[in-house]
Amino acid sequence: MTSDNKPLAKDLSHLLSTEAKSRKESNLKAAFVYKADPSIAFLGGGLPLPSFFPFDNVTVDTPKPPFKNTIIADVNSLKEDELTKVHVPKDPSRAGKTDLPLAQTLQYGLSGGAQSLIDFIKEHTTMIHNIPYKNWDICATTGNTNAWDSVLRTFTNPGDSILCEEFSFSSAIECAHGQQIKVIPAKVDLEGLLPDALDEQLNNWVGAKPKLLYTIPTGQNPTGGNMPADRREAVYKVCQKHDILIIEDEPYYFLQMDEFKQDQAARNYEQLEDHDTFLKSLVASYLNFDTDGRVLRLDSYSKVLAPGTRFGWIVAQDTFIERFLRLHEVSIQFPCGFTQSILYGMLSRWGQTGYLDWLINLKKEYSIKRDGAMDAMEKYMPKEIAEWIAPTAGMFFWFQIDGSKHPEFASKFNSDPAKLELYLYEQGVKNKALLIPGQWFRSEDVTEPPQKPLPVTEAEKSLLFFRGTYAAVPTETVDDGVKRFAEVVKREFQL
Amino acid sequence: MTSDNKPLAKDLSHLLSTEAKSRKESNLKAAFVYKADPSIAFLGGGLPLPSFFPFDNVTVDTPKPPFKNTIIADVNSLKEDELTKVHVPKDPSRAGKTDLPLAQTLQYGLSGGAQSLIDFIKEHTTMIHNIPYKNWDICATTGNTNAWDSVLRTFTNPGDSILCEEFSFSSAIECAHGQQIKVIPAKVDLEGLLPDALDEQLNNWVGAKPKLLYTIPTGQNPTGGNMPADRREAVYKVCQKHDILIIEDEPYYFLQMDEFKQDQAARNYEQLEDHDTFLKSLVASYLNFDTDGRVLRLDSYSKVLAPGTRFGWIVAQDTFIERFLRLHEVSIQFPCGFTQSILYGMLSRWGQTGYLDWLINLKKEYSIKRDGAMDAMEKYMPKEIAEWIAPTAGMFFWFQIDGSKHPEFASKFNSDPAKLELYLYEQGVKNKALLIPGQWFRSEDVTEPPQKPLPVTEAEKSLLFFRGTYAAVPTETVDDGVKRFAEVVKREFQL
């Protein structure tokens, strides 16, 4: 796309689904090339006239870069000079270069997204990822849930298998189940996928290999794991060897944080990073290793701006993007026009550097929240039975408890950690603290012959897991929740 | 939903697809009931805090009811007292009862749509349709293209058949083809489906009957046909007899017009209808005959407000709506938050009567456009070979030409109307007029054994068809287009 010296992606069209292969471009759309010719009386399209749209002059208050100390303030409380005022007119003749006029975004449009906004995102993508092949492209989605659904429709047929982390985003698993896809777990530790175990699993695979690996490499949901770059590279090579696509679902990519410092005095939230330091601190995405064009990156504004923007995008080789466009023409059509006008109005005024400022401030805010959660864990959670690593990305913290240390593990819970896990969850709720039991994220309920179950060590057989979040609630609530849950754990384990 | 005296819909769950039957509600979502309890430290959900959303005070200029003479004016040119100013704050504490605050709509939300907006639409639905059963419900979609895709996923399996008008919306047909669904044409005349022919076709059906009938009963695309109520009722009875669902795709429902008056002096655009007259003038939807709960109505703001709102809804029995919610949770999630806040902000200020005013004004505008197109047809199109009826709904006009009257029909076109049709299309483009050939809307390219082809009379064998639109262009352009196309027709037919 941007660098002419790079090679083209491999032709991986054999991995497309029956559905994706069957889509054609319509004659009707071909006729639309004539719409641009003003000499032709074009009576071809069933569009309403923009003069019939009852909307004009959309304005939105947004904060102004560099945002210092304003990010968690209500925008409404900011002074005039701390605001970036977005104003979007309907009529293109009244629109400036920072505008996507409503007459364009509220009309039927390109399924790929409005060009100016897509160009901004391409420029951003080039800044963040160093994609080693030339013909990558981007198309808009209505968020990563939509993107994942589209990926499954584009690459899998009913009955196919896919791989995912053994604990994974339950909604993504449900989406695959709905499409009659078998979801096979791949072994993880607290940092993420294990390349050697993955290779071993695929070497021993019985029957048709899985089409793709679904993974959340950064701030994994639910484990909070943040895969180091060298592991990502190793996983990429395994997938290359077995001809598997990698779907990196990366809503939390920009919620990366520095390592947790136990010493509160050593923390410095006031000194914000500069752009270069921030960019260098970001872990390499799978895109960076993607010499083949077998990575599809699902990106979204849901976690860094707002979920209700319902705007995301897929980065992949252009031949795949073209198939997504054909699918989206007959499913979502295109993302909401208001969201495209408002997002572009804000981002074009902020500029790429302003958006980086936003992300740097967000990193600070999430670091404060993560630190609060880890302080609570250190303070309350009994280390004799519980283990965790401080997350360096995302919204979640995750800990394991050794069930075998429970005095009635065998007698009351039949040595089944899932039973104890559910019991602790219920006792937690009674004690006014809700954390989610790990079993609700397990993909292995669908492991079935002929594939072998994942290897489990003796120690792992008695482990239970819980997921908490520090994102959705104030730090005091996290402290309360961890404290109350730890009370239950200590009481039940008689500590 | 609204009337307690009505019976419940029939249980039609046997018509659900494998995909729809397989969806479960997740444990995770069940835990979310505790989120509402303020005494619980809820560390369950991975949501960003609304204080991190960089958006506040969305304002939009919209016109003010009753809109007289303002509908095609740029909203920007209206005076202050002609405007309904929408203002939506982020914070619920600053929101009035006409607001859906951004803190709510930009957060992860209910897939069914924001409750206040859905309530407005339910009230509207009750006003327009008299649904004979009790447990109907509504869920939001991102438009009818999304809704249709969801309907297919919810009721059809690969290899199933569905029925649609023999000329139909090509994108809807493509969507079905992508899902490996066979699309079988049903016979129409210039007004729409023929109930007796449909019954005959289904009586002679070989193998598993089609799951559903996809139909655009009002302002059909491409034929512009507007089915009279008694025909709809008859088609409903046929579908009841053969246990088939009816999907009424109704984006053009509120683009209904009075009969075309050839006499220009008899037209009166100035005298707008009152609400009662307008409501009585609307043709009965399939919902009105739906004693079983076998109708799914796809409704949308795309044609009456703006396509880029990407907001529509499905009306159906609640058991079906529940299945759509499960699907949307793992696909579109929910419609864009900006669109929901802006739509509700405008509609709640307009009120139900203000929205009727808008629709009545829109009827006037489309009547002017339709009349302009029909005037051009009367003026230019040679009646010796061409036939049409003036549309009373929608965006399209449609006419047939008797190819057998072409001097070289046999010698040059092998008596194939499709060849002549394409030739005239190309000659039209050369003469700077683009109308779409009827063959691009034919669903019968997929009629295949064992079903019988539709019966065709001798006269029909030489018919060709064209679709024009009067919606997307000024009336002068329609006049130019029809004139230039008629020139080509007259030249080619040596008239």
PDB file of C-alpha atoms in Angstrom, chain B residues 22-241:
ATOM      1  CA  SER B  22     -28.141 -23.494  18.449  1.00  0.00           C
ATOM      2  CA  ARG B  23     -27.684 -20.110  20.109  1.00  0.00           C
ATOM      3  CA  LYS B  24     -27.575 -20.036  23.879  1.00  0.00           C
ATOM      4  CA  GLU B  25     -27.601 -17.194  26.333  1.00  0.00           C
ATOM      5  CA  SER B  26     -24.250 -16.962  28.096  1.00  0.00           C
ATOM      6  CA  ASN B  27     -23.526 -17.365  31.807  1.00  0.00           C
ATOM      7  CA  LEU B  28     -21.585 -14.156  31.564  1.00  0.00           C
ATOM      8  CA  LYS B  29     -24.642 -12.206  30.556  1.00  0.00           C
ATOM      9  CA  ALA B  30     -26.618 -13.814  33.363  1.00  0.00           C
ATOM     10  CA  ALA B  31     -24.076 -12.370  35.846  1.00  0.00           C
ATOM     11  CA  PHE B  32     -24.900  -8.889  34.551  1.00  0.00           C
ATOM     12  CA  VAL B  33     -28.162  -8.789  36.517  1.00  0.00           C
ATOM     13  CA  TYR B  34     -25.959  -7.975  39.529  1.00  0.00           C
ATOM     14  CA  LYS B  35     -24.621  -4.860  37.824  1.00  0.00           C
ATOM     15  CA  ALA B  36     -27.766  -2.978  38.806  1.00  0.00           C
ATOM     16  CA  ASP B  37     -27.214  -3.685  42.538  1.00  0.00           C
ATOM     17  CA  PRO B  38     -25.213  -0.730  43.926  1.00  0.00           C
ATOM     18  CA  SER B  39     -24.213  -2.706  47.029  1.00  0.00           C
ATOM     19  CA  ILE B  40     -22.185  -5.135  44.908  1.00  0.00           C
ATOM     20  CA  ALA B  41     -18.625  -4.333  43.822  1.00  0.00           C
ATOM     21  CA  PHE B  42     -19.198  -5.440  40.247  1.00  0.00           C
ATOM     22  CA  LEU B  43     -15.839  -6.323  38.686  1.00  0.00           C
ATOM     23  CA  GLY B  44     -17.528  -8.339  35.951  1.00  0.00           C
ATOM     24  CA  GLY B  45     -17.648  -6.273  32.791  1.00  0.00           C
ATOM     25  CA  GLY B  46     -14.956  -4.971  30.476  1.00  0.00           C
ATOM     26  CA  LEU B  47     -16.444  -1.567  29.803  1.00  0.00           C
ATOM     27  CA  PRO B  48     -14.658   1.766  29.532  1.00  0.00           C
ATOM     28  CA  LEU B  49     -15.901   4.483  31.890  1.00  0.00           C
ATOM     29  CA  PRO B  50     -18.135   7.056  30.158  1.00  0.00           C
ATOM     30  CA  SER B  51     -15.847   9.756  31.584  1.00  0.00           C
ATOM     31  CA  PHE B  52     -13.273   8.472  29.070  1.00  0.00           C
ATOM     32  CA  PHE B  53     -15.577   9.136  26.075  1.00  0.00           C
ATOM     33  CA  PRO B  54     -14.224  12.297  24.394  1.00  0.00           C
ATOM     34  CA  PHE B  55     -17.666  13.454  23.211  1.00  0.00           C
ATOM     35  CA  ASP B  56     -20.226  15.755  24.771  1.00  0.00           C
ATOM     36  CA  ASN B  57     -23.043  18.118  23.800  1.00  0.00           C
ATOM     37  CA  VAL B  58     -23.993  16.752  20.414  1.00  0.00           C
ATOM     38  CA  THR B  59     -26.251  19.295  18.737  1.00  0.00           C
ATOM     39  CA  VAL B  60     -28.049  18.999  15.417  1.00  0.00           C
ATOM     40  CA  ASP B  61     -30.291  21.375  13.482  1.00  0.00           C
ATOM     41  CA  THR B  62     -33.466  19.698  12.281  1.00  0.00           C
ATOM     42  CA  PRO B  63     -36.565  21.317  10.774  1.00  0.00           C
ATOM     43  CA  LYS B  64     -39.581  22.020  12.942  1.00  0.00           C
ATOM     44  CA  PRO B  65     -43.049  20.536  12.346  1.00  0.00           C
ATOM     45  CA  PRO B  66     -45.281  21.023  10.428  1.00  0.00           C
ATOM     46  CA  PHE B  67     -42.467  21.641   7.851  1.00  0.00           C
ATOM     47  CA  LYS B  68     -44.656  23.331   5.276  1.00  0.00           C
ATOM     48  CA  ASN B  69     -42.396  24.153   2.297  1.00  0.00           C
ATOM     49  CA  THR B  70     -39.257  23.471   4.295  1.00  0.00           C
ATOM     50  CA  ILE B  71     -38.683  19.814   3.549  1.00  0.00           C
ATOM     51  CA  ILE B  72     -36.534  20.319   0.481  1.00  0.00           C
ATOM     52  CA  ALA B  73     -34.924  23.487   1.785  1.00  0.00           C
ATOM     53  CA  ASP B  74     -31.464  23.082   3.199  1.00  0.00           C
ATOM     54  CA  VAL B  75     -32.024  22.972   6.935  1.00  0.00           C
ATOM     55  CA  ASN B  76     -29.185  25.470   7.183  1.00  0.00           C
ATOM     56  CA  SER B  77     -31.264  28.137   5.441  1.00  0.00           C
ATOM     57  CA  LEU B  78     -34.155  27.911   7.923  1.00  0.00           C
ATOM     58  CA  LYS B  79     -34.827  30.655  10.432  1.00  0.00           C
ATOM     59  CA  GLU B  80     -34.417  29.985  14.163  1.00  0.00           C
ATOM     60  CA  ASP B  81     -38.162  29.595  14.705  1.00  0.00           C
ATOM     61  CA  GLU B  82     -38.335  27.035  11.884  1.00  0.00           C
ATOM     62  CA  LEU B  83     -35.784  24.777  13.601  1.00  0.00           C
ATOM     63  CA  THR B  84     -36.030  21.964  16.107  1.00  0.00           C
ATOM     64  CA  LYS B  85     -32.634  22.118  17.781  1.00  0.00           C
ATOM     65  CA  VAL B  86     -31.521  18.782  19.131  1.00  0.00           C
ATOM     66  CA  HIS B  87     -29.060  18.902  22.002  1.00  0.00           C
ATOM     67  CA  VAL B  88     -27.805  15.718  23.653  1.00  0.00           C
ATOM     68  CA  PRO B  89     -25.493  15.884  26.686  1.00  0.00           C
ATOM     69  CA  LYS B  90     -23.269  13.050  27.828  1.00  0.00           C
ATOM     70  CA  ASP B  91     -24.230  13.058  31.464  1.00  0.00           C
ATOM     71  CA  PRO B  92     -27.674  11.633  32.381  1.00  0.00           C
ATOM     72  CA  SER B  93     -27.992  14.260  35.117  1.00  0.00           C
ATOM     73  CA  ARG B  94     -27.983  16.986  32.440  1.00  0.00           C
ATOM     74  CA  ALA B  95     -30.372  15.103  30.149  1.00  0.00           C
ATOM     75  CA  GLY B  96     -34.032  15.959  29.764  1.00  0.00           C
ATOM     76  CA  LYS B  97     -36.803  13.532  28.936  1.00  0.00           C
ATOM     77  CA  THR B  98     -36.291  14.178  25.223  1.00  0.00           C
ATOM     78  CA  ASP B  99     -32.686  12.951  25.473  1.00  0.00           C
ATOM     79  CA  LEU B 100     -30.860   9.666  25.302  1.00  0.00           C
ATOM     80  CA  PRO B 101     -27.643  10.783  27.010  1.00  0.00           C
ATOM     81  CA  LEU B 102     -24.366   9.871  25.307  1.00  0.00           C
ATOM     82  CA  ALA B 103     -23.079   8.127  28.452  1.00  0.00           C
ATOM     83  CA  GLN B 104     -25.794   5.561  27.744  1.00  0.00           C
ATOM     84  CA  THR B 105     -25.851   5.299  23.936  1.00  0.00           C
ATOM     85  CA  LEU B 106     -22.049   5.339  23.513  1.00  0.00           C
ATOM     86  CA  GLN B 107     -21.646   2.535  26.081  1.00  0.00           C
ATOM     87  CA  TYR B 108     -22.170  -1.146  25.351  1.00  0.00           C
ATOM     88  CA  GLY B 109     -25.897  -1.519  25.372  1.00  0.00           C
ATOM     89  CA  LEU B 110     -28.852  -3.681  24.697  1.00  0.00           C
ATOM     90  CA  SER B 111     -28.774  -5.192  21.222  1.00  0.00           C
ATOM     91  CA  GLY B 112     -32.477  -4.478  20.899  1.00  0.00           C
ATOM     92  CA  GLY B 113     -31.891  -0.715  20.799  1.00  0.00           C
ATOM     93  CA  ALA B 114     -32.175   2.066  23.398  1.00  0.00           C
ATOM     94  CA  GLN B 115     -35.477   1.662  25.215  1.00  0.00           C
ATOM     95  CA  SER B 116     -36.873   5.190  24.754  1.00  0.00           C
ATOM     96  CA  LEU B 117     -36.308   5.052  21.006  1.00  0.00           C
ATOM     97  CA  ILE B 118     -37.804   1.575  20.753  1.00  0.00           C
ATOM     98  CA  ASP B 119     -40.809   2.767  22.769  1.00  0.00           C
ATOM     99  CA  PHE B 120     -41.324   5.627  20.312  1.00  0.00           C
ATOM    100  CA  ILE B 121     -41.214   3.160  17.425  1.00  0.00           C
ATOM    101  CA  LYS B 122     -43.624   0.789  19.167  1.00  0.00           C
ATOM    102  CA  GLU B 123     -46.084   3.618  19.674  1.00  0.00           C
ATOM    103  CA  HIS B 124     -45.711   4.528  15.988  1.00  0.00           C
ATOM    104  CA  THR B 125     -46.187   0.883  14.958  1.00  0.00           C
ATOM    105  CA  THR B 126     -49.393   0.665  16.998  1.00  0.00           C
ATOM    106  CA  MET B 127     -50.676   3.760  15.249  1.00  0.00           C
ATOM    107  CA  ILE B 128     -49.950   2.450  11.734  1.00  0.00           C
ATOM    108  CA  HIS B 129     -50.630  -1.299  11.943  1.00  0.00           C
ATOM    109  CA  ASN B 130     -53.364  -3.245  13.639  1.00  0.00           C
ATOM    110  CA  ILE B 131     -51.543  -6.438  14.528  1.00  0.00           C
ATOM    111  CA  PRO B 132     -54.126  -9.110  15.380  1.00  0.00           C
ATOM    112  CA  TYR B 133     -52.032 -10.948  17.976  1.00  0.00           C
ATOM    113  CA  LYS B 134     -50.690  -9.886  21.306  1.00  0.00           C
ATOM    114  CA  ASN B 135     -47.040 -10.847  21.708  1.00  0.00           C
ATOM    115  CA  TRP B 136     -45.383  -8.866  18.938  1.00  0.00           C
ATOM    116  CA  ASP B 137     -42.133  -7.107  19.647  1.00  0.00           C
ATOM    117  CA  ILE B 138     -39.455  -4.986  18.006  1.00  0.00           C
ATOM    118  CA  CYS B 139     -35.673  -5.094  17.832  1.00  0.00           C
ATOM    119  CA  ALA B 140     -33.300  -2.585  16.318  1.00  0.00           C
ATOM    120  CA  THR B 141     -31.188  -3.337  13.248  1.00  0.00           C
ATOM    121  CA  THR B 142     -28.592  -1.357  11.333  1.00  0.00           C
ATOM    122  CA  GLY B 143     -30.975  -1.148   8.369  1.00  0.00           C
ATOM    123  CA  ASN B 144     -32.980  -3.538   6.210  1.00  0.00           C
ATOM    124  CA  THR B 145     -29.918  -5.013   4.507  1.00  0.00           C
ATOM    125  CA  ASN B 146     -28.671  -6.113   7.910  1.00  0.00           C
ATOM    126  CA  ALA B 147     -32.185  -7.226   8.882  1.00  0.00           C
ATOM    127  CA  TRP B 148     -32.578  -9.380   5.772  1.00  0.00           C
ATOM    128  CA  ASP B 149     -29.185 -11.009   6.328  1.00  0.00           C
ATOM    129  CA  SER B 150     -30.242 -11.747   9.916  1.00  0.00           C
ATOM    130  CA  VAL B 151     -33.592 -13.151   8.763  1.00  0.00           C
ATOM    131  CA  LEU B 152     -31.884 -15.557   6.378  1.00  0.00           C
ATOM    132  CA  ARG B 153     -29.484 -16.686   9.114  1.00  0.00           C
ATOM    133  CA  THR B 154     -32.367 -17.152  11.517  1.00  0.00           C
ATOM    134  CA  PHE B 155     -34.672 -19.163   9.271  1.00  0.00           C
ATOM    135  CA  THR B 156     -32.717 -20.817   6.464  1.00  0.00           C
ATOM    136  CA  ASN B 157     -30.030 -23.458   6.201  1.00  0.00           C
ATOM    137  CA  PRO B 158     -27.703 -23.788   3.198  1.00  0.00           C
ATOM    138  CA  GLY B 159     -29.581 -25.520   0.384  1.00  0.00           C
ATOM    139  CA  ASP B 160     -33.019 -24.242   1.449  1.00  0.00           C
ATOM    140  CA  SER B 161     -35.305 -22.444  -0.983  1.00  0.00           C
ATOM    141  CA  ILE B 162     -37.042 -19.138  -0.621  1.00  0.00           C
ATOM    142  CA  LEU B 163     -39.530 -17.313  -2.825  1.00  0.00           C
ATOM    143  CA  CYS B 164     -39.425 -13.752  -4.079  1.00  0.00           C
ATOM    144  CA  GLU B 165     -41.028 -11.598  -6.770  1.00  0.00           C
ATOM    145  CA  GLU B 166     -39.711 -12.614 -10.201  1.00  0.00           C
ATOM    146  CA  PHE B 167     -38.111  -9.171 -10.414  1.00  0.00           C
ATOM    147  CA  SER B 168     -36.605  -8.217  -7.083  1.00  0.00           C
ATOM    148  CA  PHE B 169     -33.985  -6.162  -5.247  1.00  0.00           C
ATOM    149  CA  SER B 170     -30.747  -7.607  -6.582  1.00  0.00           C
ATOM    150  CA  SER B 171     -28.798  -7.052  -3.368  1.00  0.00           C
ATOM    151  CA  ALA B 172     -31.349  -9.121  -1.421  1.00  0.00           C
ATOM    152  CA  ILE B 173     -30.999 -11.938  -3.937  1.00  0.00           C
ATOM    153  CA  GLU B 174     -27.191 -11.768  -3.727  1.00  0.00           C
ATOM    154  CA  CYS B 175     -27.364 -11.947   0.049  1.00  0.00           C
ATOM    155  CA  ALA B 176     -29.367 -15.177  -0.185  1.00  0.00           C
ATOM    156  CA  HIS B 177     -27.077 -16.645  -2.854  1.00  0.00           C
ATOM    157  CA  GLY B 178     -24.085 -15.992  -0.602  1.00  0.00           C
ATOM    158  CA  GLN B 179     -25.727 -18.138   2.058  1.00  0.00           C
ATOM    159  CA  GLN B 180     -26.263 -20.936  -0.487  1.00  0.00           C
ATOM    160  CA  ILE B 181     -30.007 -20.360  -0.566  1.00  0.00           C
ATOM    161  CA  LYS B 182     -31.995 -21.070  -3.734  1.00  0.00           C
ATOM    162  CA  VAL B 183     -34.063 -18.078  -4.743  1.00  0.00           C
ATOM    163  CA  ILE B 184     -37.183 -19.120  -6.638  1.00  0.00           C
ATOM    164  CA  PRO B 185     -39.213 -16.495  -8.505  1.00  0.00           C
ATOM    165  CA  ALA B 186     -42.955 -16.046  -7.956  1.00  0.00           C
ATOM    166  CA  LYS B 187     -45.138 -14.609 -10.705  1.00  0.00           C
ATOM    167  CA  VAL B 188     -46.053 -10.914 -10.623  1.00  0.00           C
ATOM    168  CA  ASP B 189     -48.007  -8.429 -12.695  1.00  0.00           C
ATOM    169  CA  LEU B 190     -47.518  -4.667 -12.641  1.00  0.00           C
ATOM    170  CA  GLU B 191     -49.175  -4.451  -9.211  1.00  0.00           C
ATOM    171  CA  GLY B 192     -47.316  -7.288  -7.552  1.00  0.00           C
ATOM    172  CA  LEU B 193     -47.630 -10.942  -6.567  1.00  0.00           C
ATOM    173  CA  LEU B 194     -50.460 -13.105  -7.926  1.00  0.00           C
ATOM    174  CA  PRO B 195     -51.983 -15.145  -5.083  1.00  0.00           C
ATOM    175  CA  ASP B 196     -53.505 -17.851  -7.270  1.00  0.00           C
ATOM    176  CA  ALA B 197     -50.296 -18.377  -9.216  1.00  0.00           C
ATOM    177  CA  LEU B 198     -48.414 -18.580  -5.914  1.00  0.00           C
ATOM    178  CA  ASP B 199     -50.809 -21.192  -4.564  1.00  0.00           C
ATOM    179  CA  GLU B 200     -50.547 -23.179  -7.799  1.00  0.00           C
ATOM    180  CA  GLN B 201     -46.738 -23.003  -7.650  1.00  0.00           C
ATOM    181  CA  LEU B 202     -46.693 -24.262  -4.069  1.00  0.00           C
ATOM    182  CA  ASN B 203     -49.253 -26.988  -4.747  1.00  0.00           C
ATOM    183  CA  ASN B 204     -46.925 -28.330  -7.434  1.00  0.00           C
ATOM    184  CA  TRP B 205     -43.781 -27.900  -5.351  1.00  0.00           C
ATOM    185  CA  VAL B 206     -41.308 -30.768  -5.501  1.00  0.00           C
ATOM    186  CA  GLY B 207     -39.431 -31.541  -2.299  1.00  0.00           C
ATOM    187  CA  ALA B 208     -39.075 -29.335   0.798  1.00  0.00           C
ATOM    188  CA  LYS B 209     -41.242 -26.239   0.537  1.00  0.00           C
ATOM    189  CA  PRO B 210     -39.597 -22.814   0.663  1.00  0.00           C
ATOM    190  CA  LYS B 211     -39.083 -21.437   4.143  1.00  0.00           C
ATOM    191  CA  LEU B 212     -40.178 -17.929   3.396  1.00  0.00           C
ATOM    192  CA  LEU B 213     -41.469 -15.419   0.890  1.00  0.00           C
ATOM    193  CA  TYR B 214     -39.357 -12.287   0.531  1.00  0.00           C
ATOM    194  CA  THR B 215     -41.505  -9.465  -0.768  1.00  0.00           C
ATOM    195  CA  ILE B 216     -41.472  -5.672  -1.163  1.00  0.00           C
ATOM    196  CA  PRO B 217     -45.227  -5.095  -1.252  1.00  0.00           C
ATOM    197  CA  THR B 218     -45.185  -1.274  -1.321  1.00  0.00           C
ATOM    198  CA  GLY B 219     -43.329   0.536  -4.111  1.00  0.00           C
ATOM    199  CA  GLN B 220     -41.657  -2.678  -5.121  1.00  0.00           C
ATOM    200  CA  ASN B 221     -38.055  -2.552  -6.295  1.00  0.00           C
ATOM    201  CA  PRO B 222     -37.758  -2.640  -9.305  1.00  0.00           C
ATOM    202  CA  THR B 223     -41.349  -2.685 -10.600  1.00  0.00           C
ATOM    203  CA  GLY B 224     -42.786   0.077  -8.407  1.00  0.00           C
ATOM    204  CA  GLY B 225     -45.797  -2.201  -7.852  1.00  0.00           C
ATOM    205  CA  ASN B 226     -48.027  -1.400  -4.897  1.00  0.00           C
ATOM    206  CA  MET B 227     -50.013  -4.449  -3.805  1.00  0.00           C
ATOM    207  CA  PRO B 228     -53.675  -3.733  -2.985  1.00  0.00           C
ATOM    208  CA  ALA B 229     -54.761  -4.855   0.476  1.00  0.00           C
ATOM    209  CA  ASP B 230     -57.015  -7.663  -0.740  1.00  0.00           C
ATOM    210  CA  ARG B 231     -54.135  -9.223  -2.665  1.00  0.00           C
ATOM    211  CA  ARG B 232     -51.943  -9.039   0.424  1.00  0.00           C
ATOM    212  CA  GLU B 233     -54.614 -10.799   2.410  1.00  0.00           C
ATOM    213  CA  ALA B 234     -54.901 -13.486  -0.274  1.00  0.00           C
ATOM    214  CA  VAL B 235     -51.116 -13.982  -0.375  1.00  0.00           C
ATOM    215  CA  TYR B 236     -51.108 -14.242   3.424  1.00  0.00           C
ATOM    216  CA  LYS B 237     -53.673 -17.054   3.242  1.00  0.00           C
ATOM    217  CA  VAL B 238     -51.594 -18.912   0.673  1.00  0.00           C
ATOM    218  CA  CYS B 239     -48.515 -18.644   2.924  1.00  0.00           C
ATOM    219  CA  GLN B 240     -50.574 -19.777   5.887  1.00  0.00           C
ATOM    220  CA  LYS B 241     -51.795 -22.800   3.933  1.00  0.00           C
TER     221      LYS B 241
END
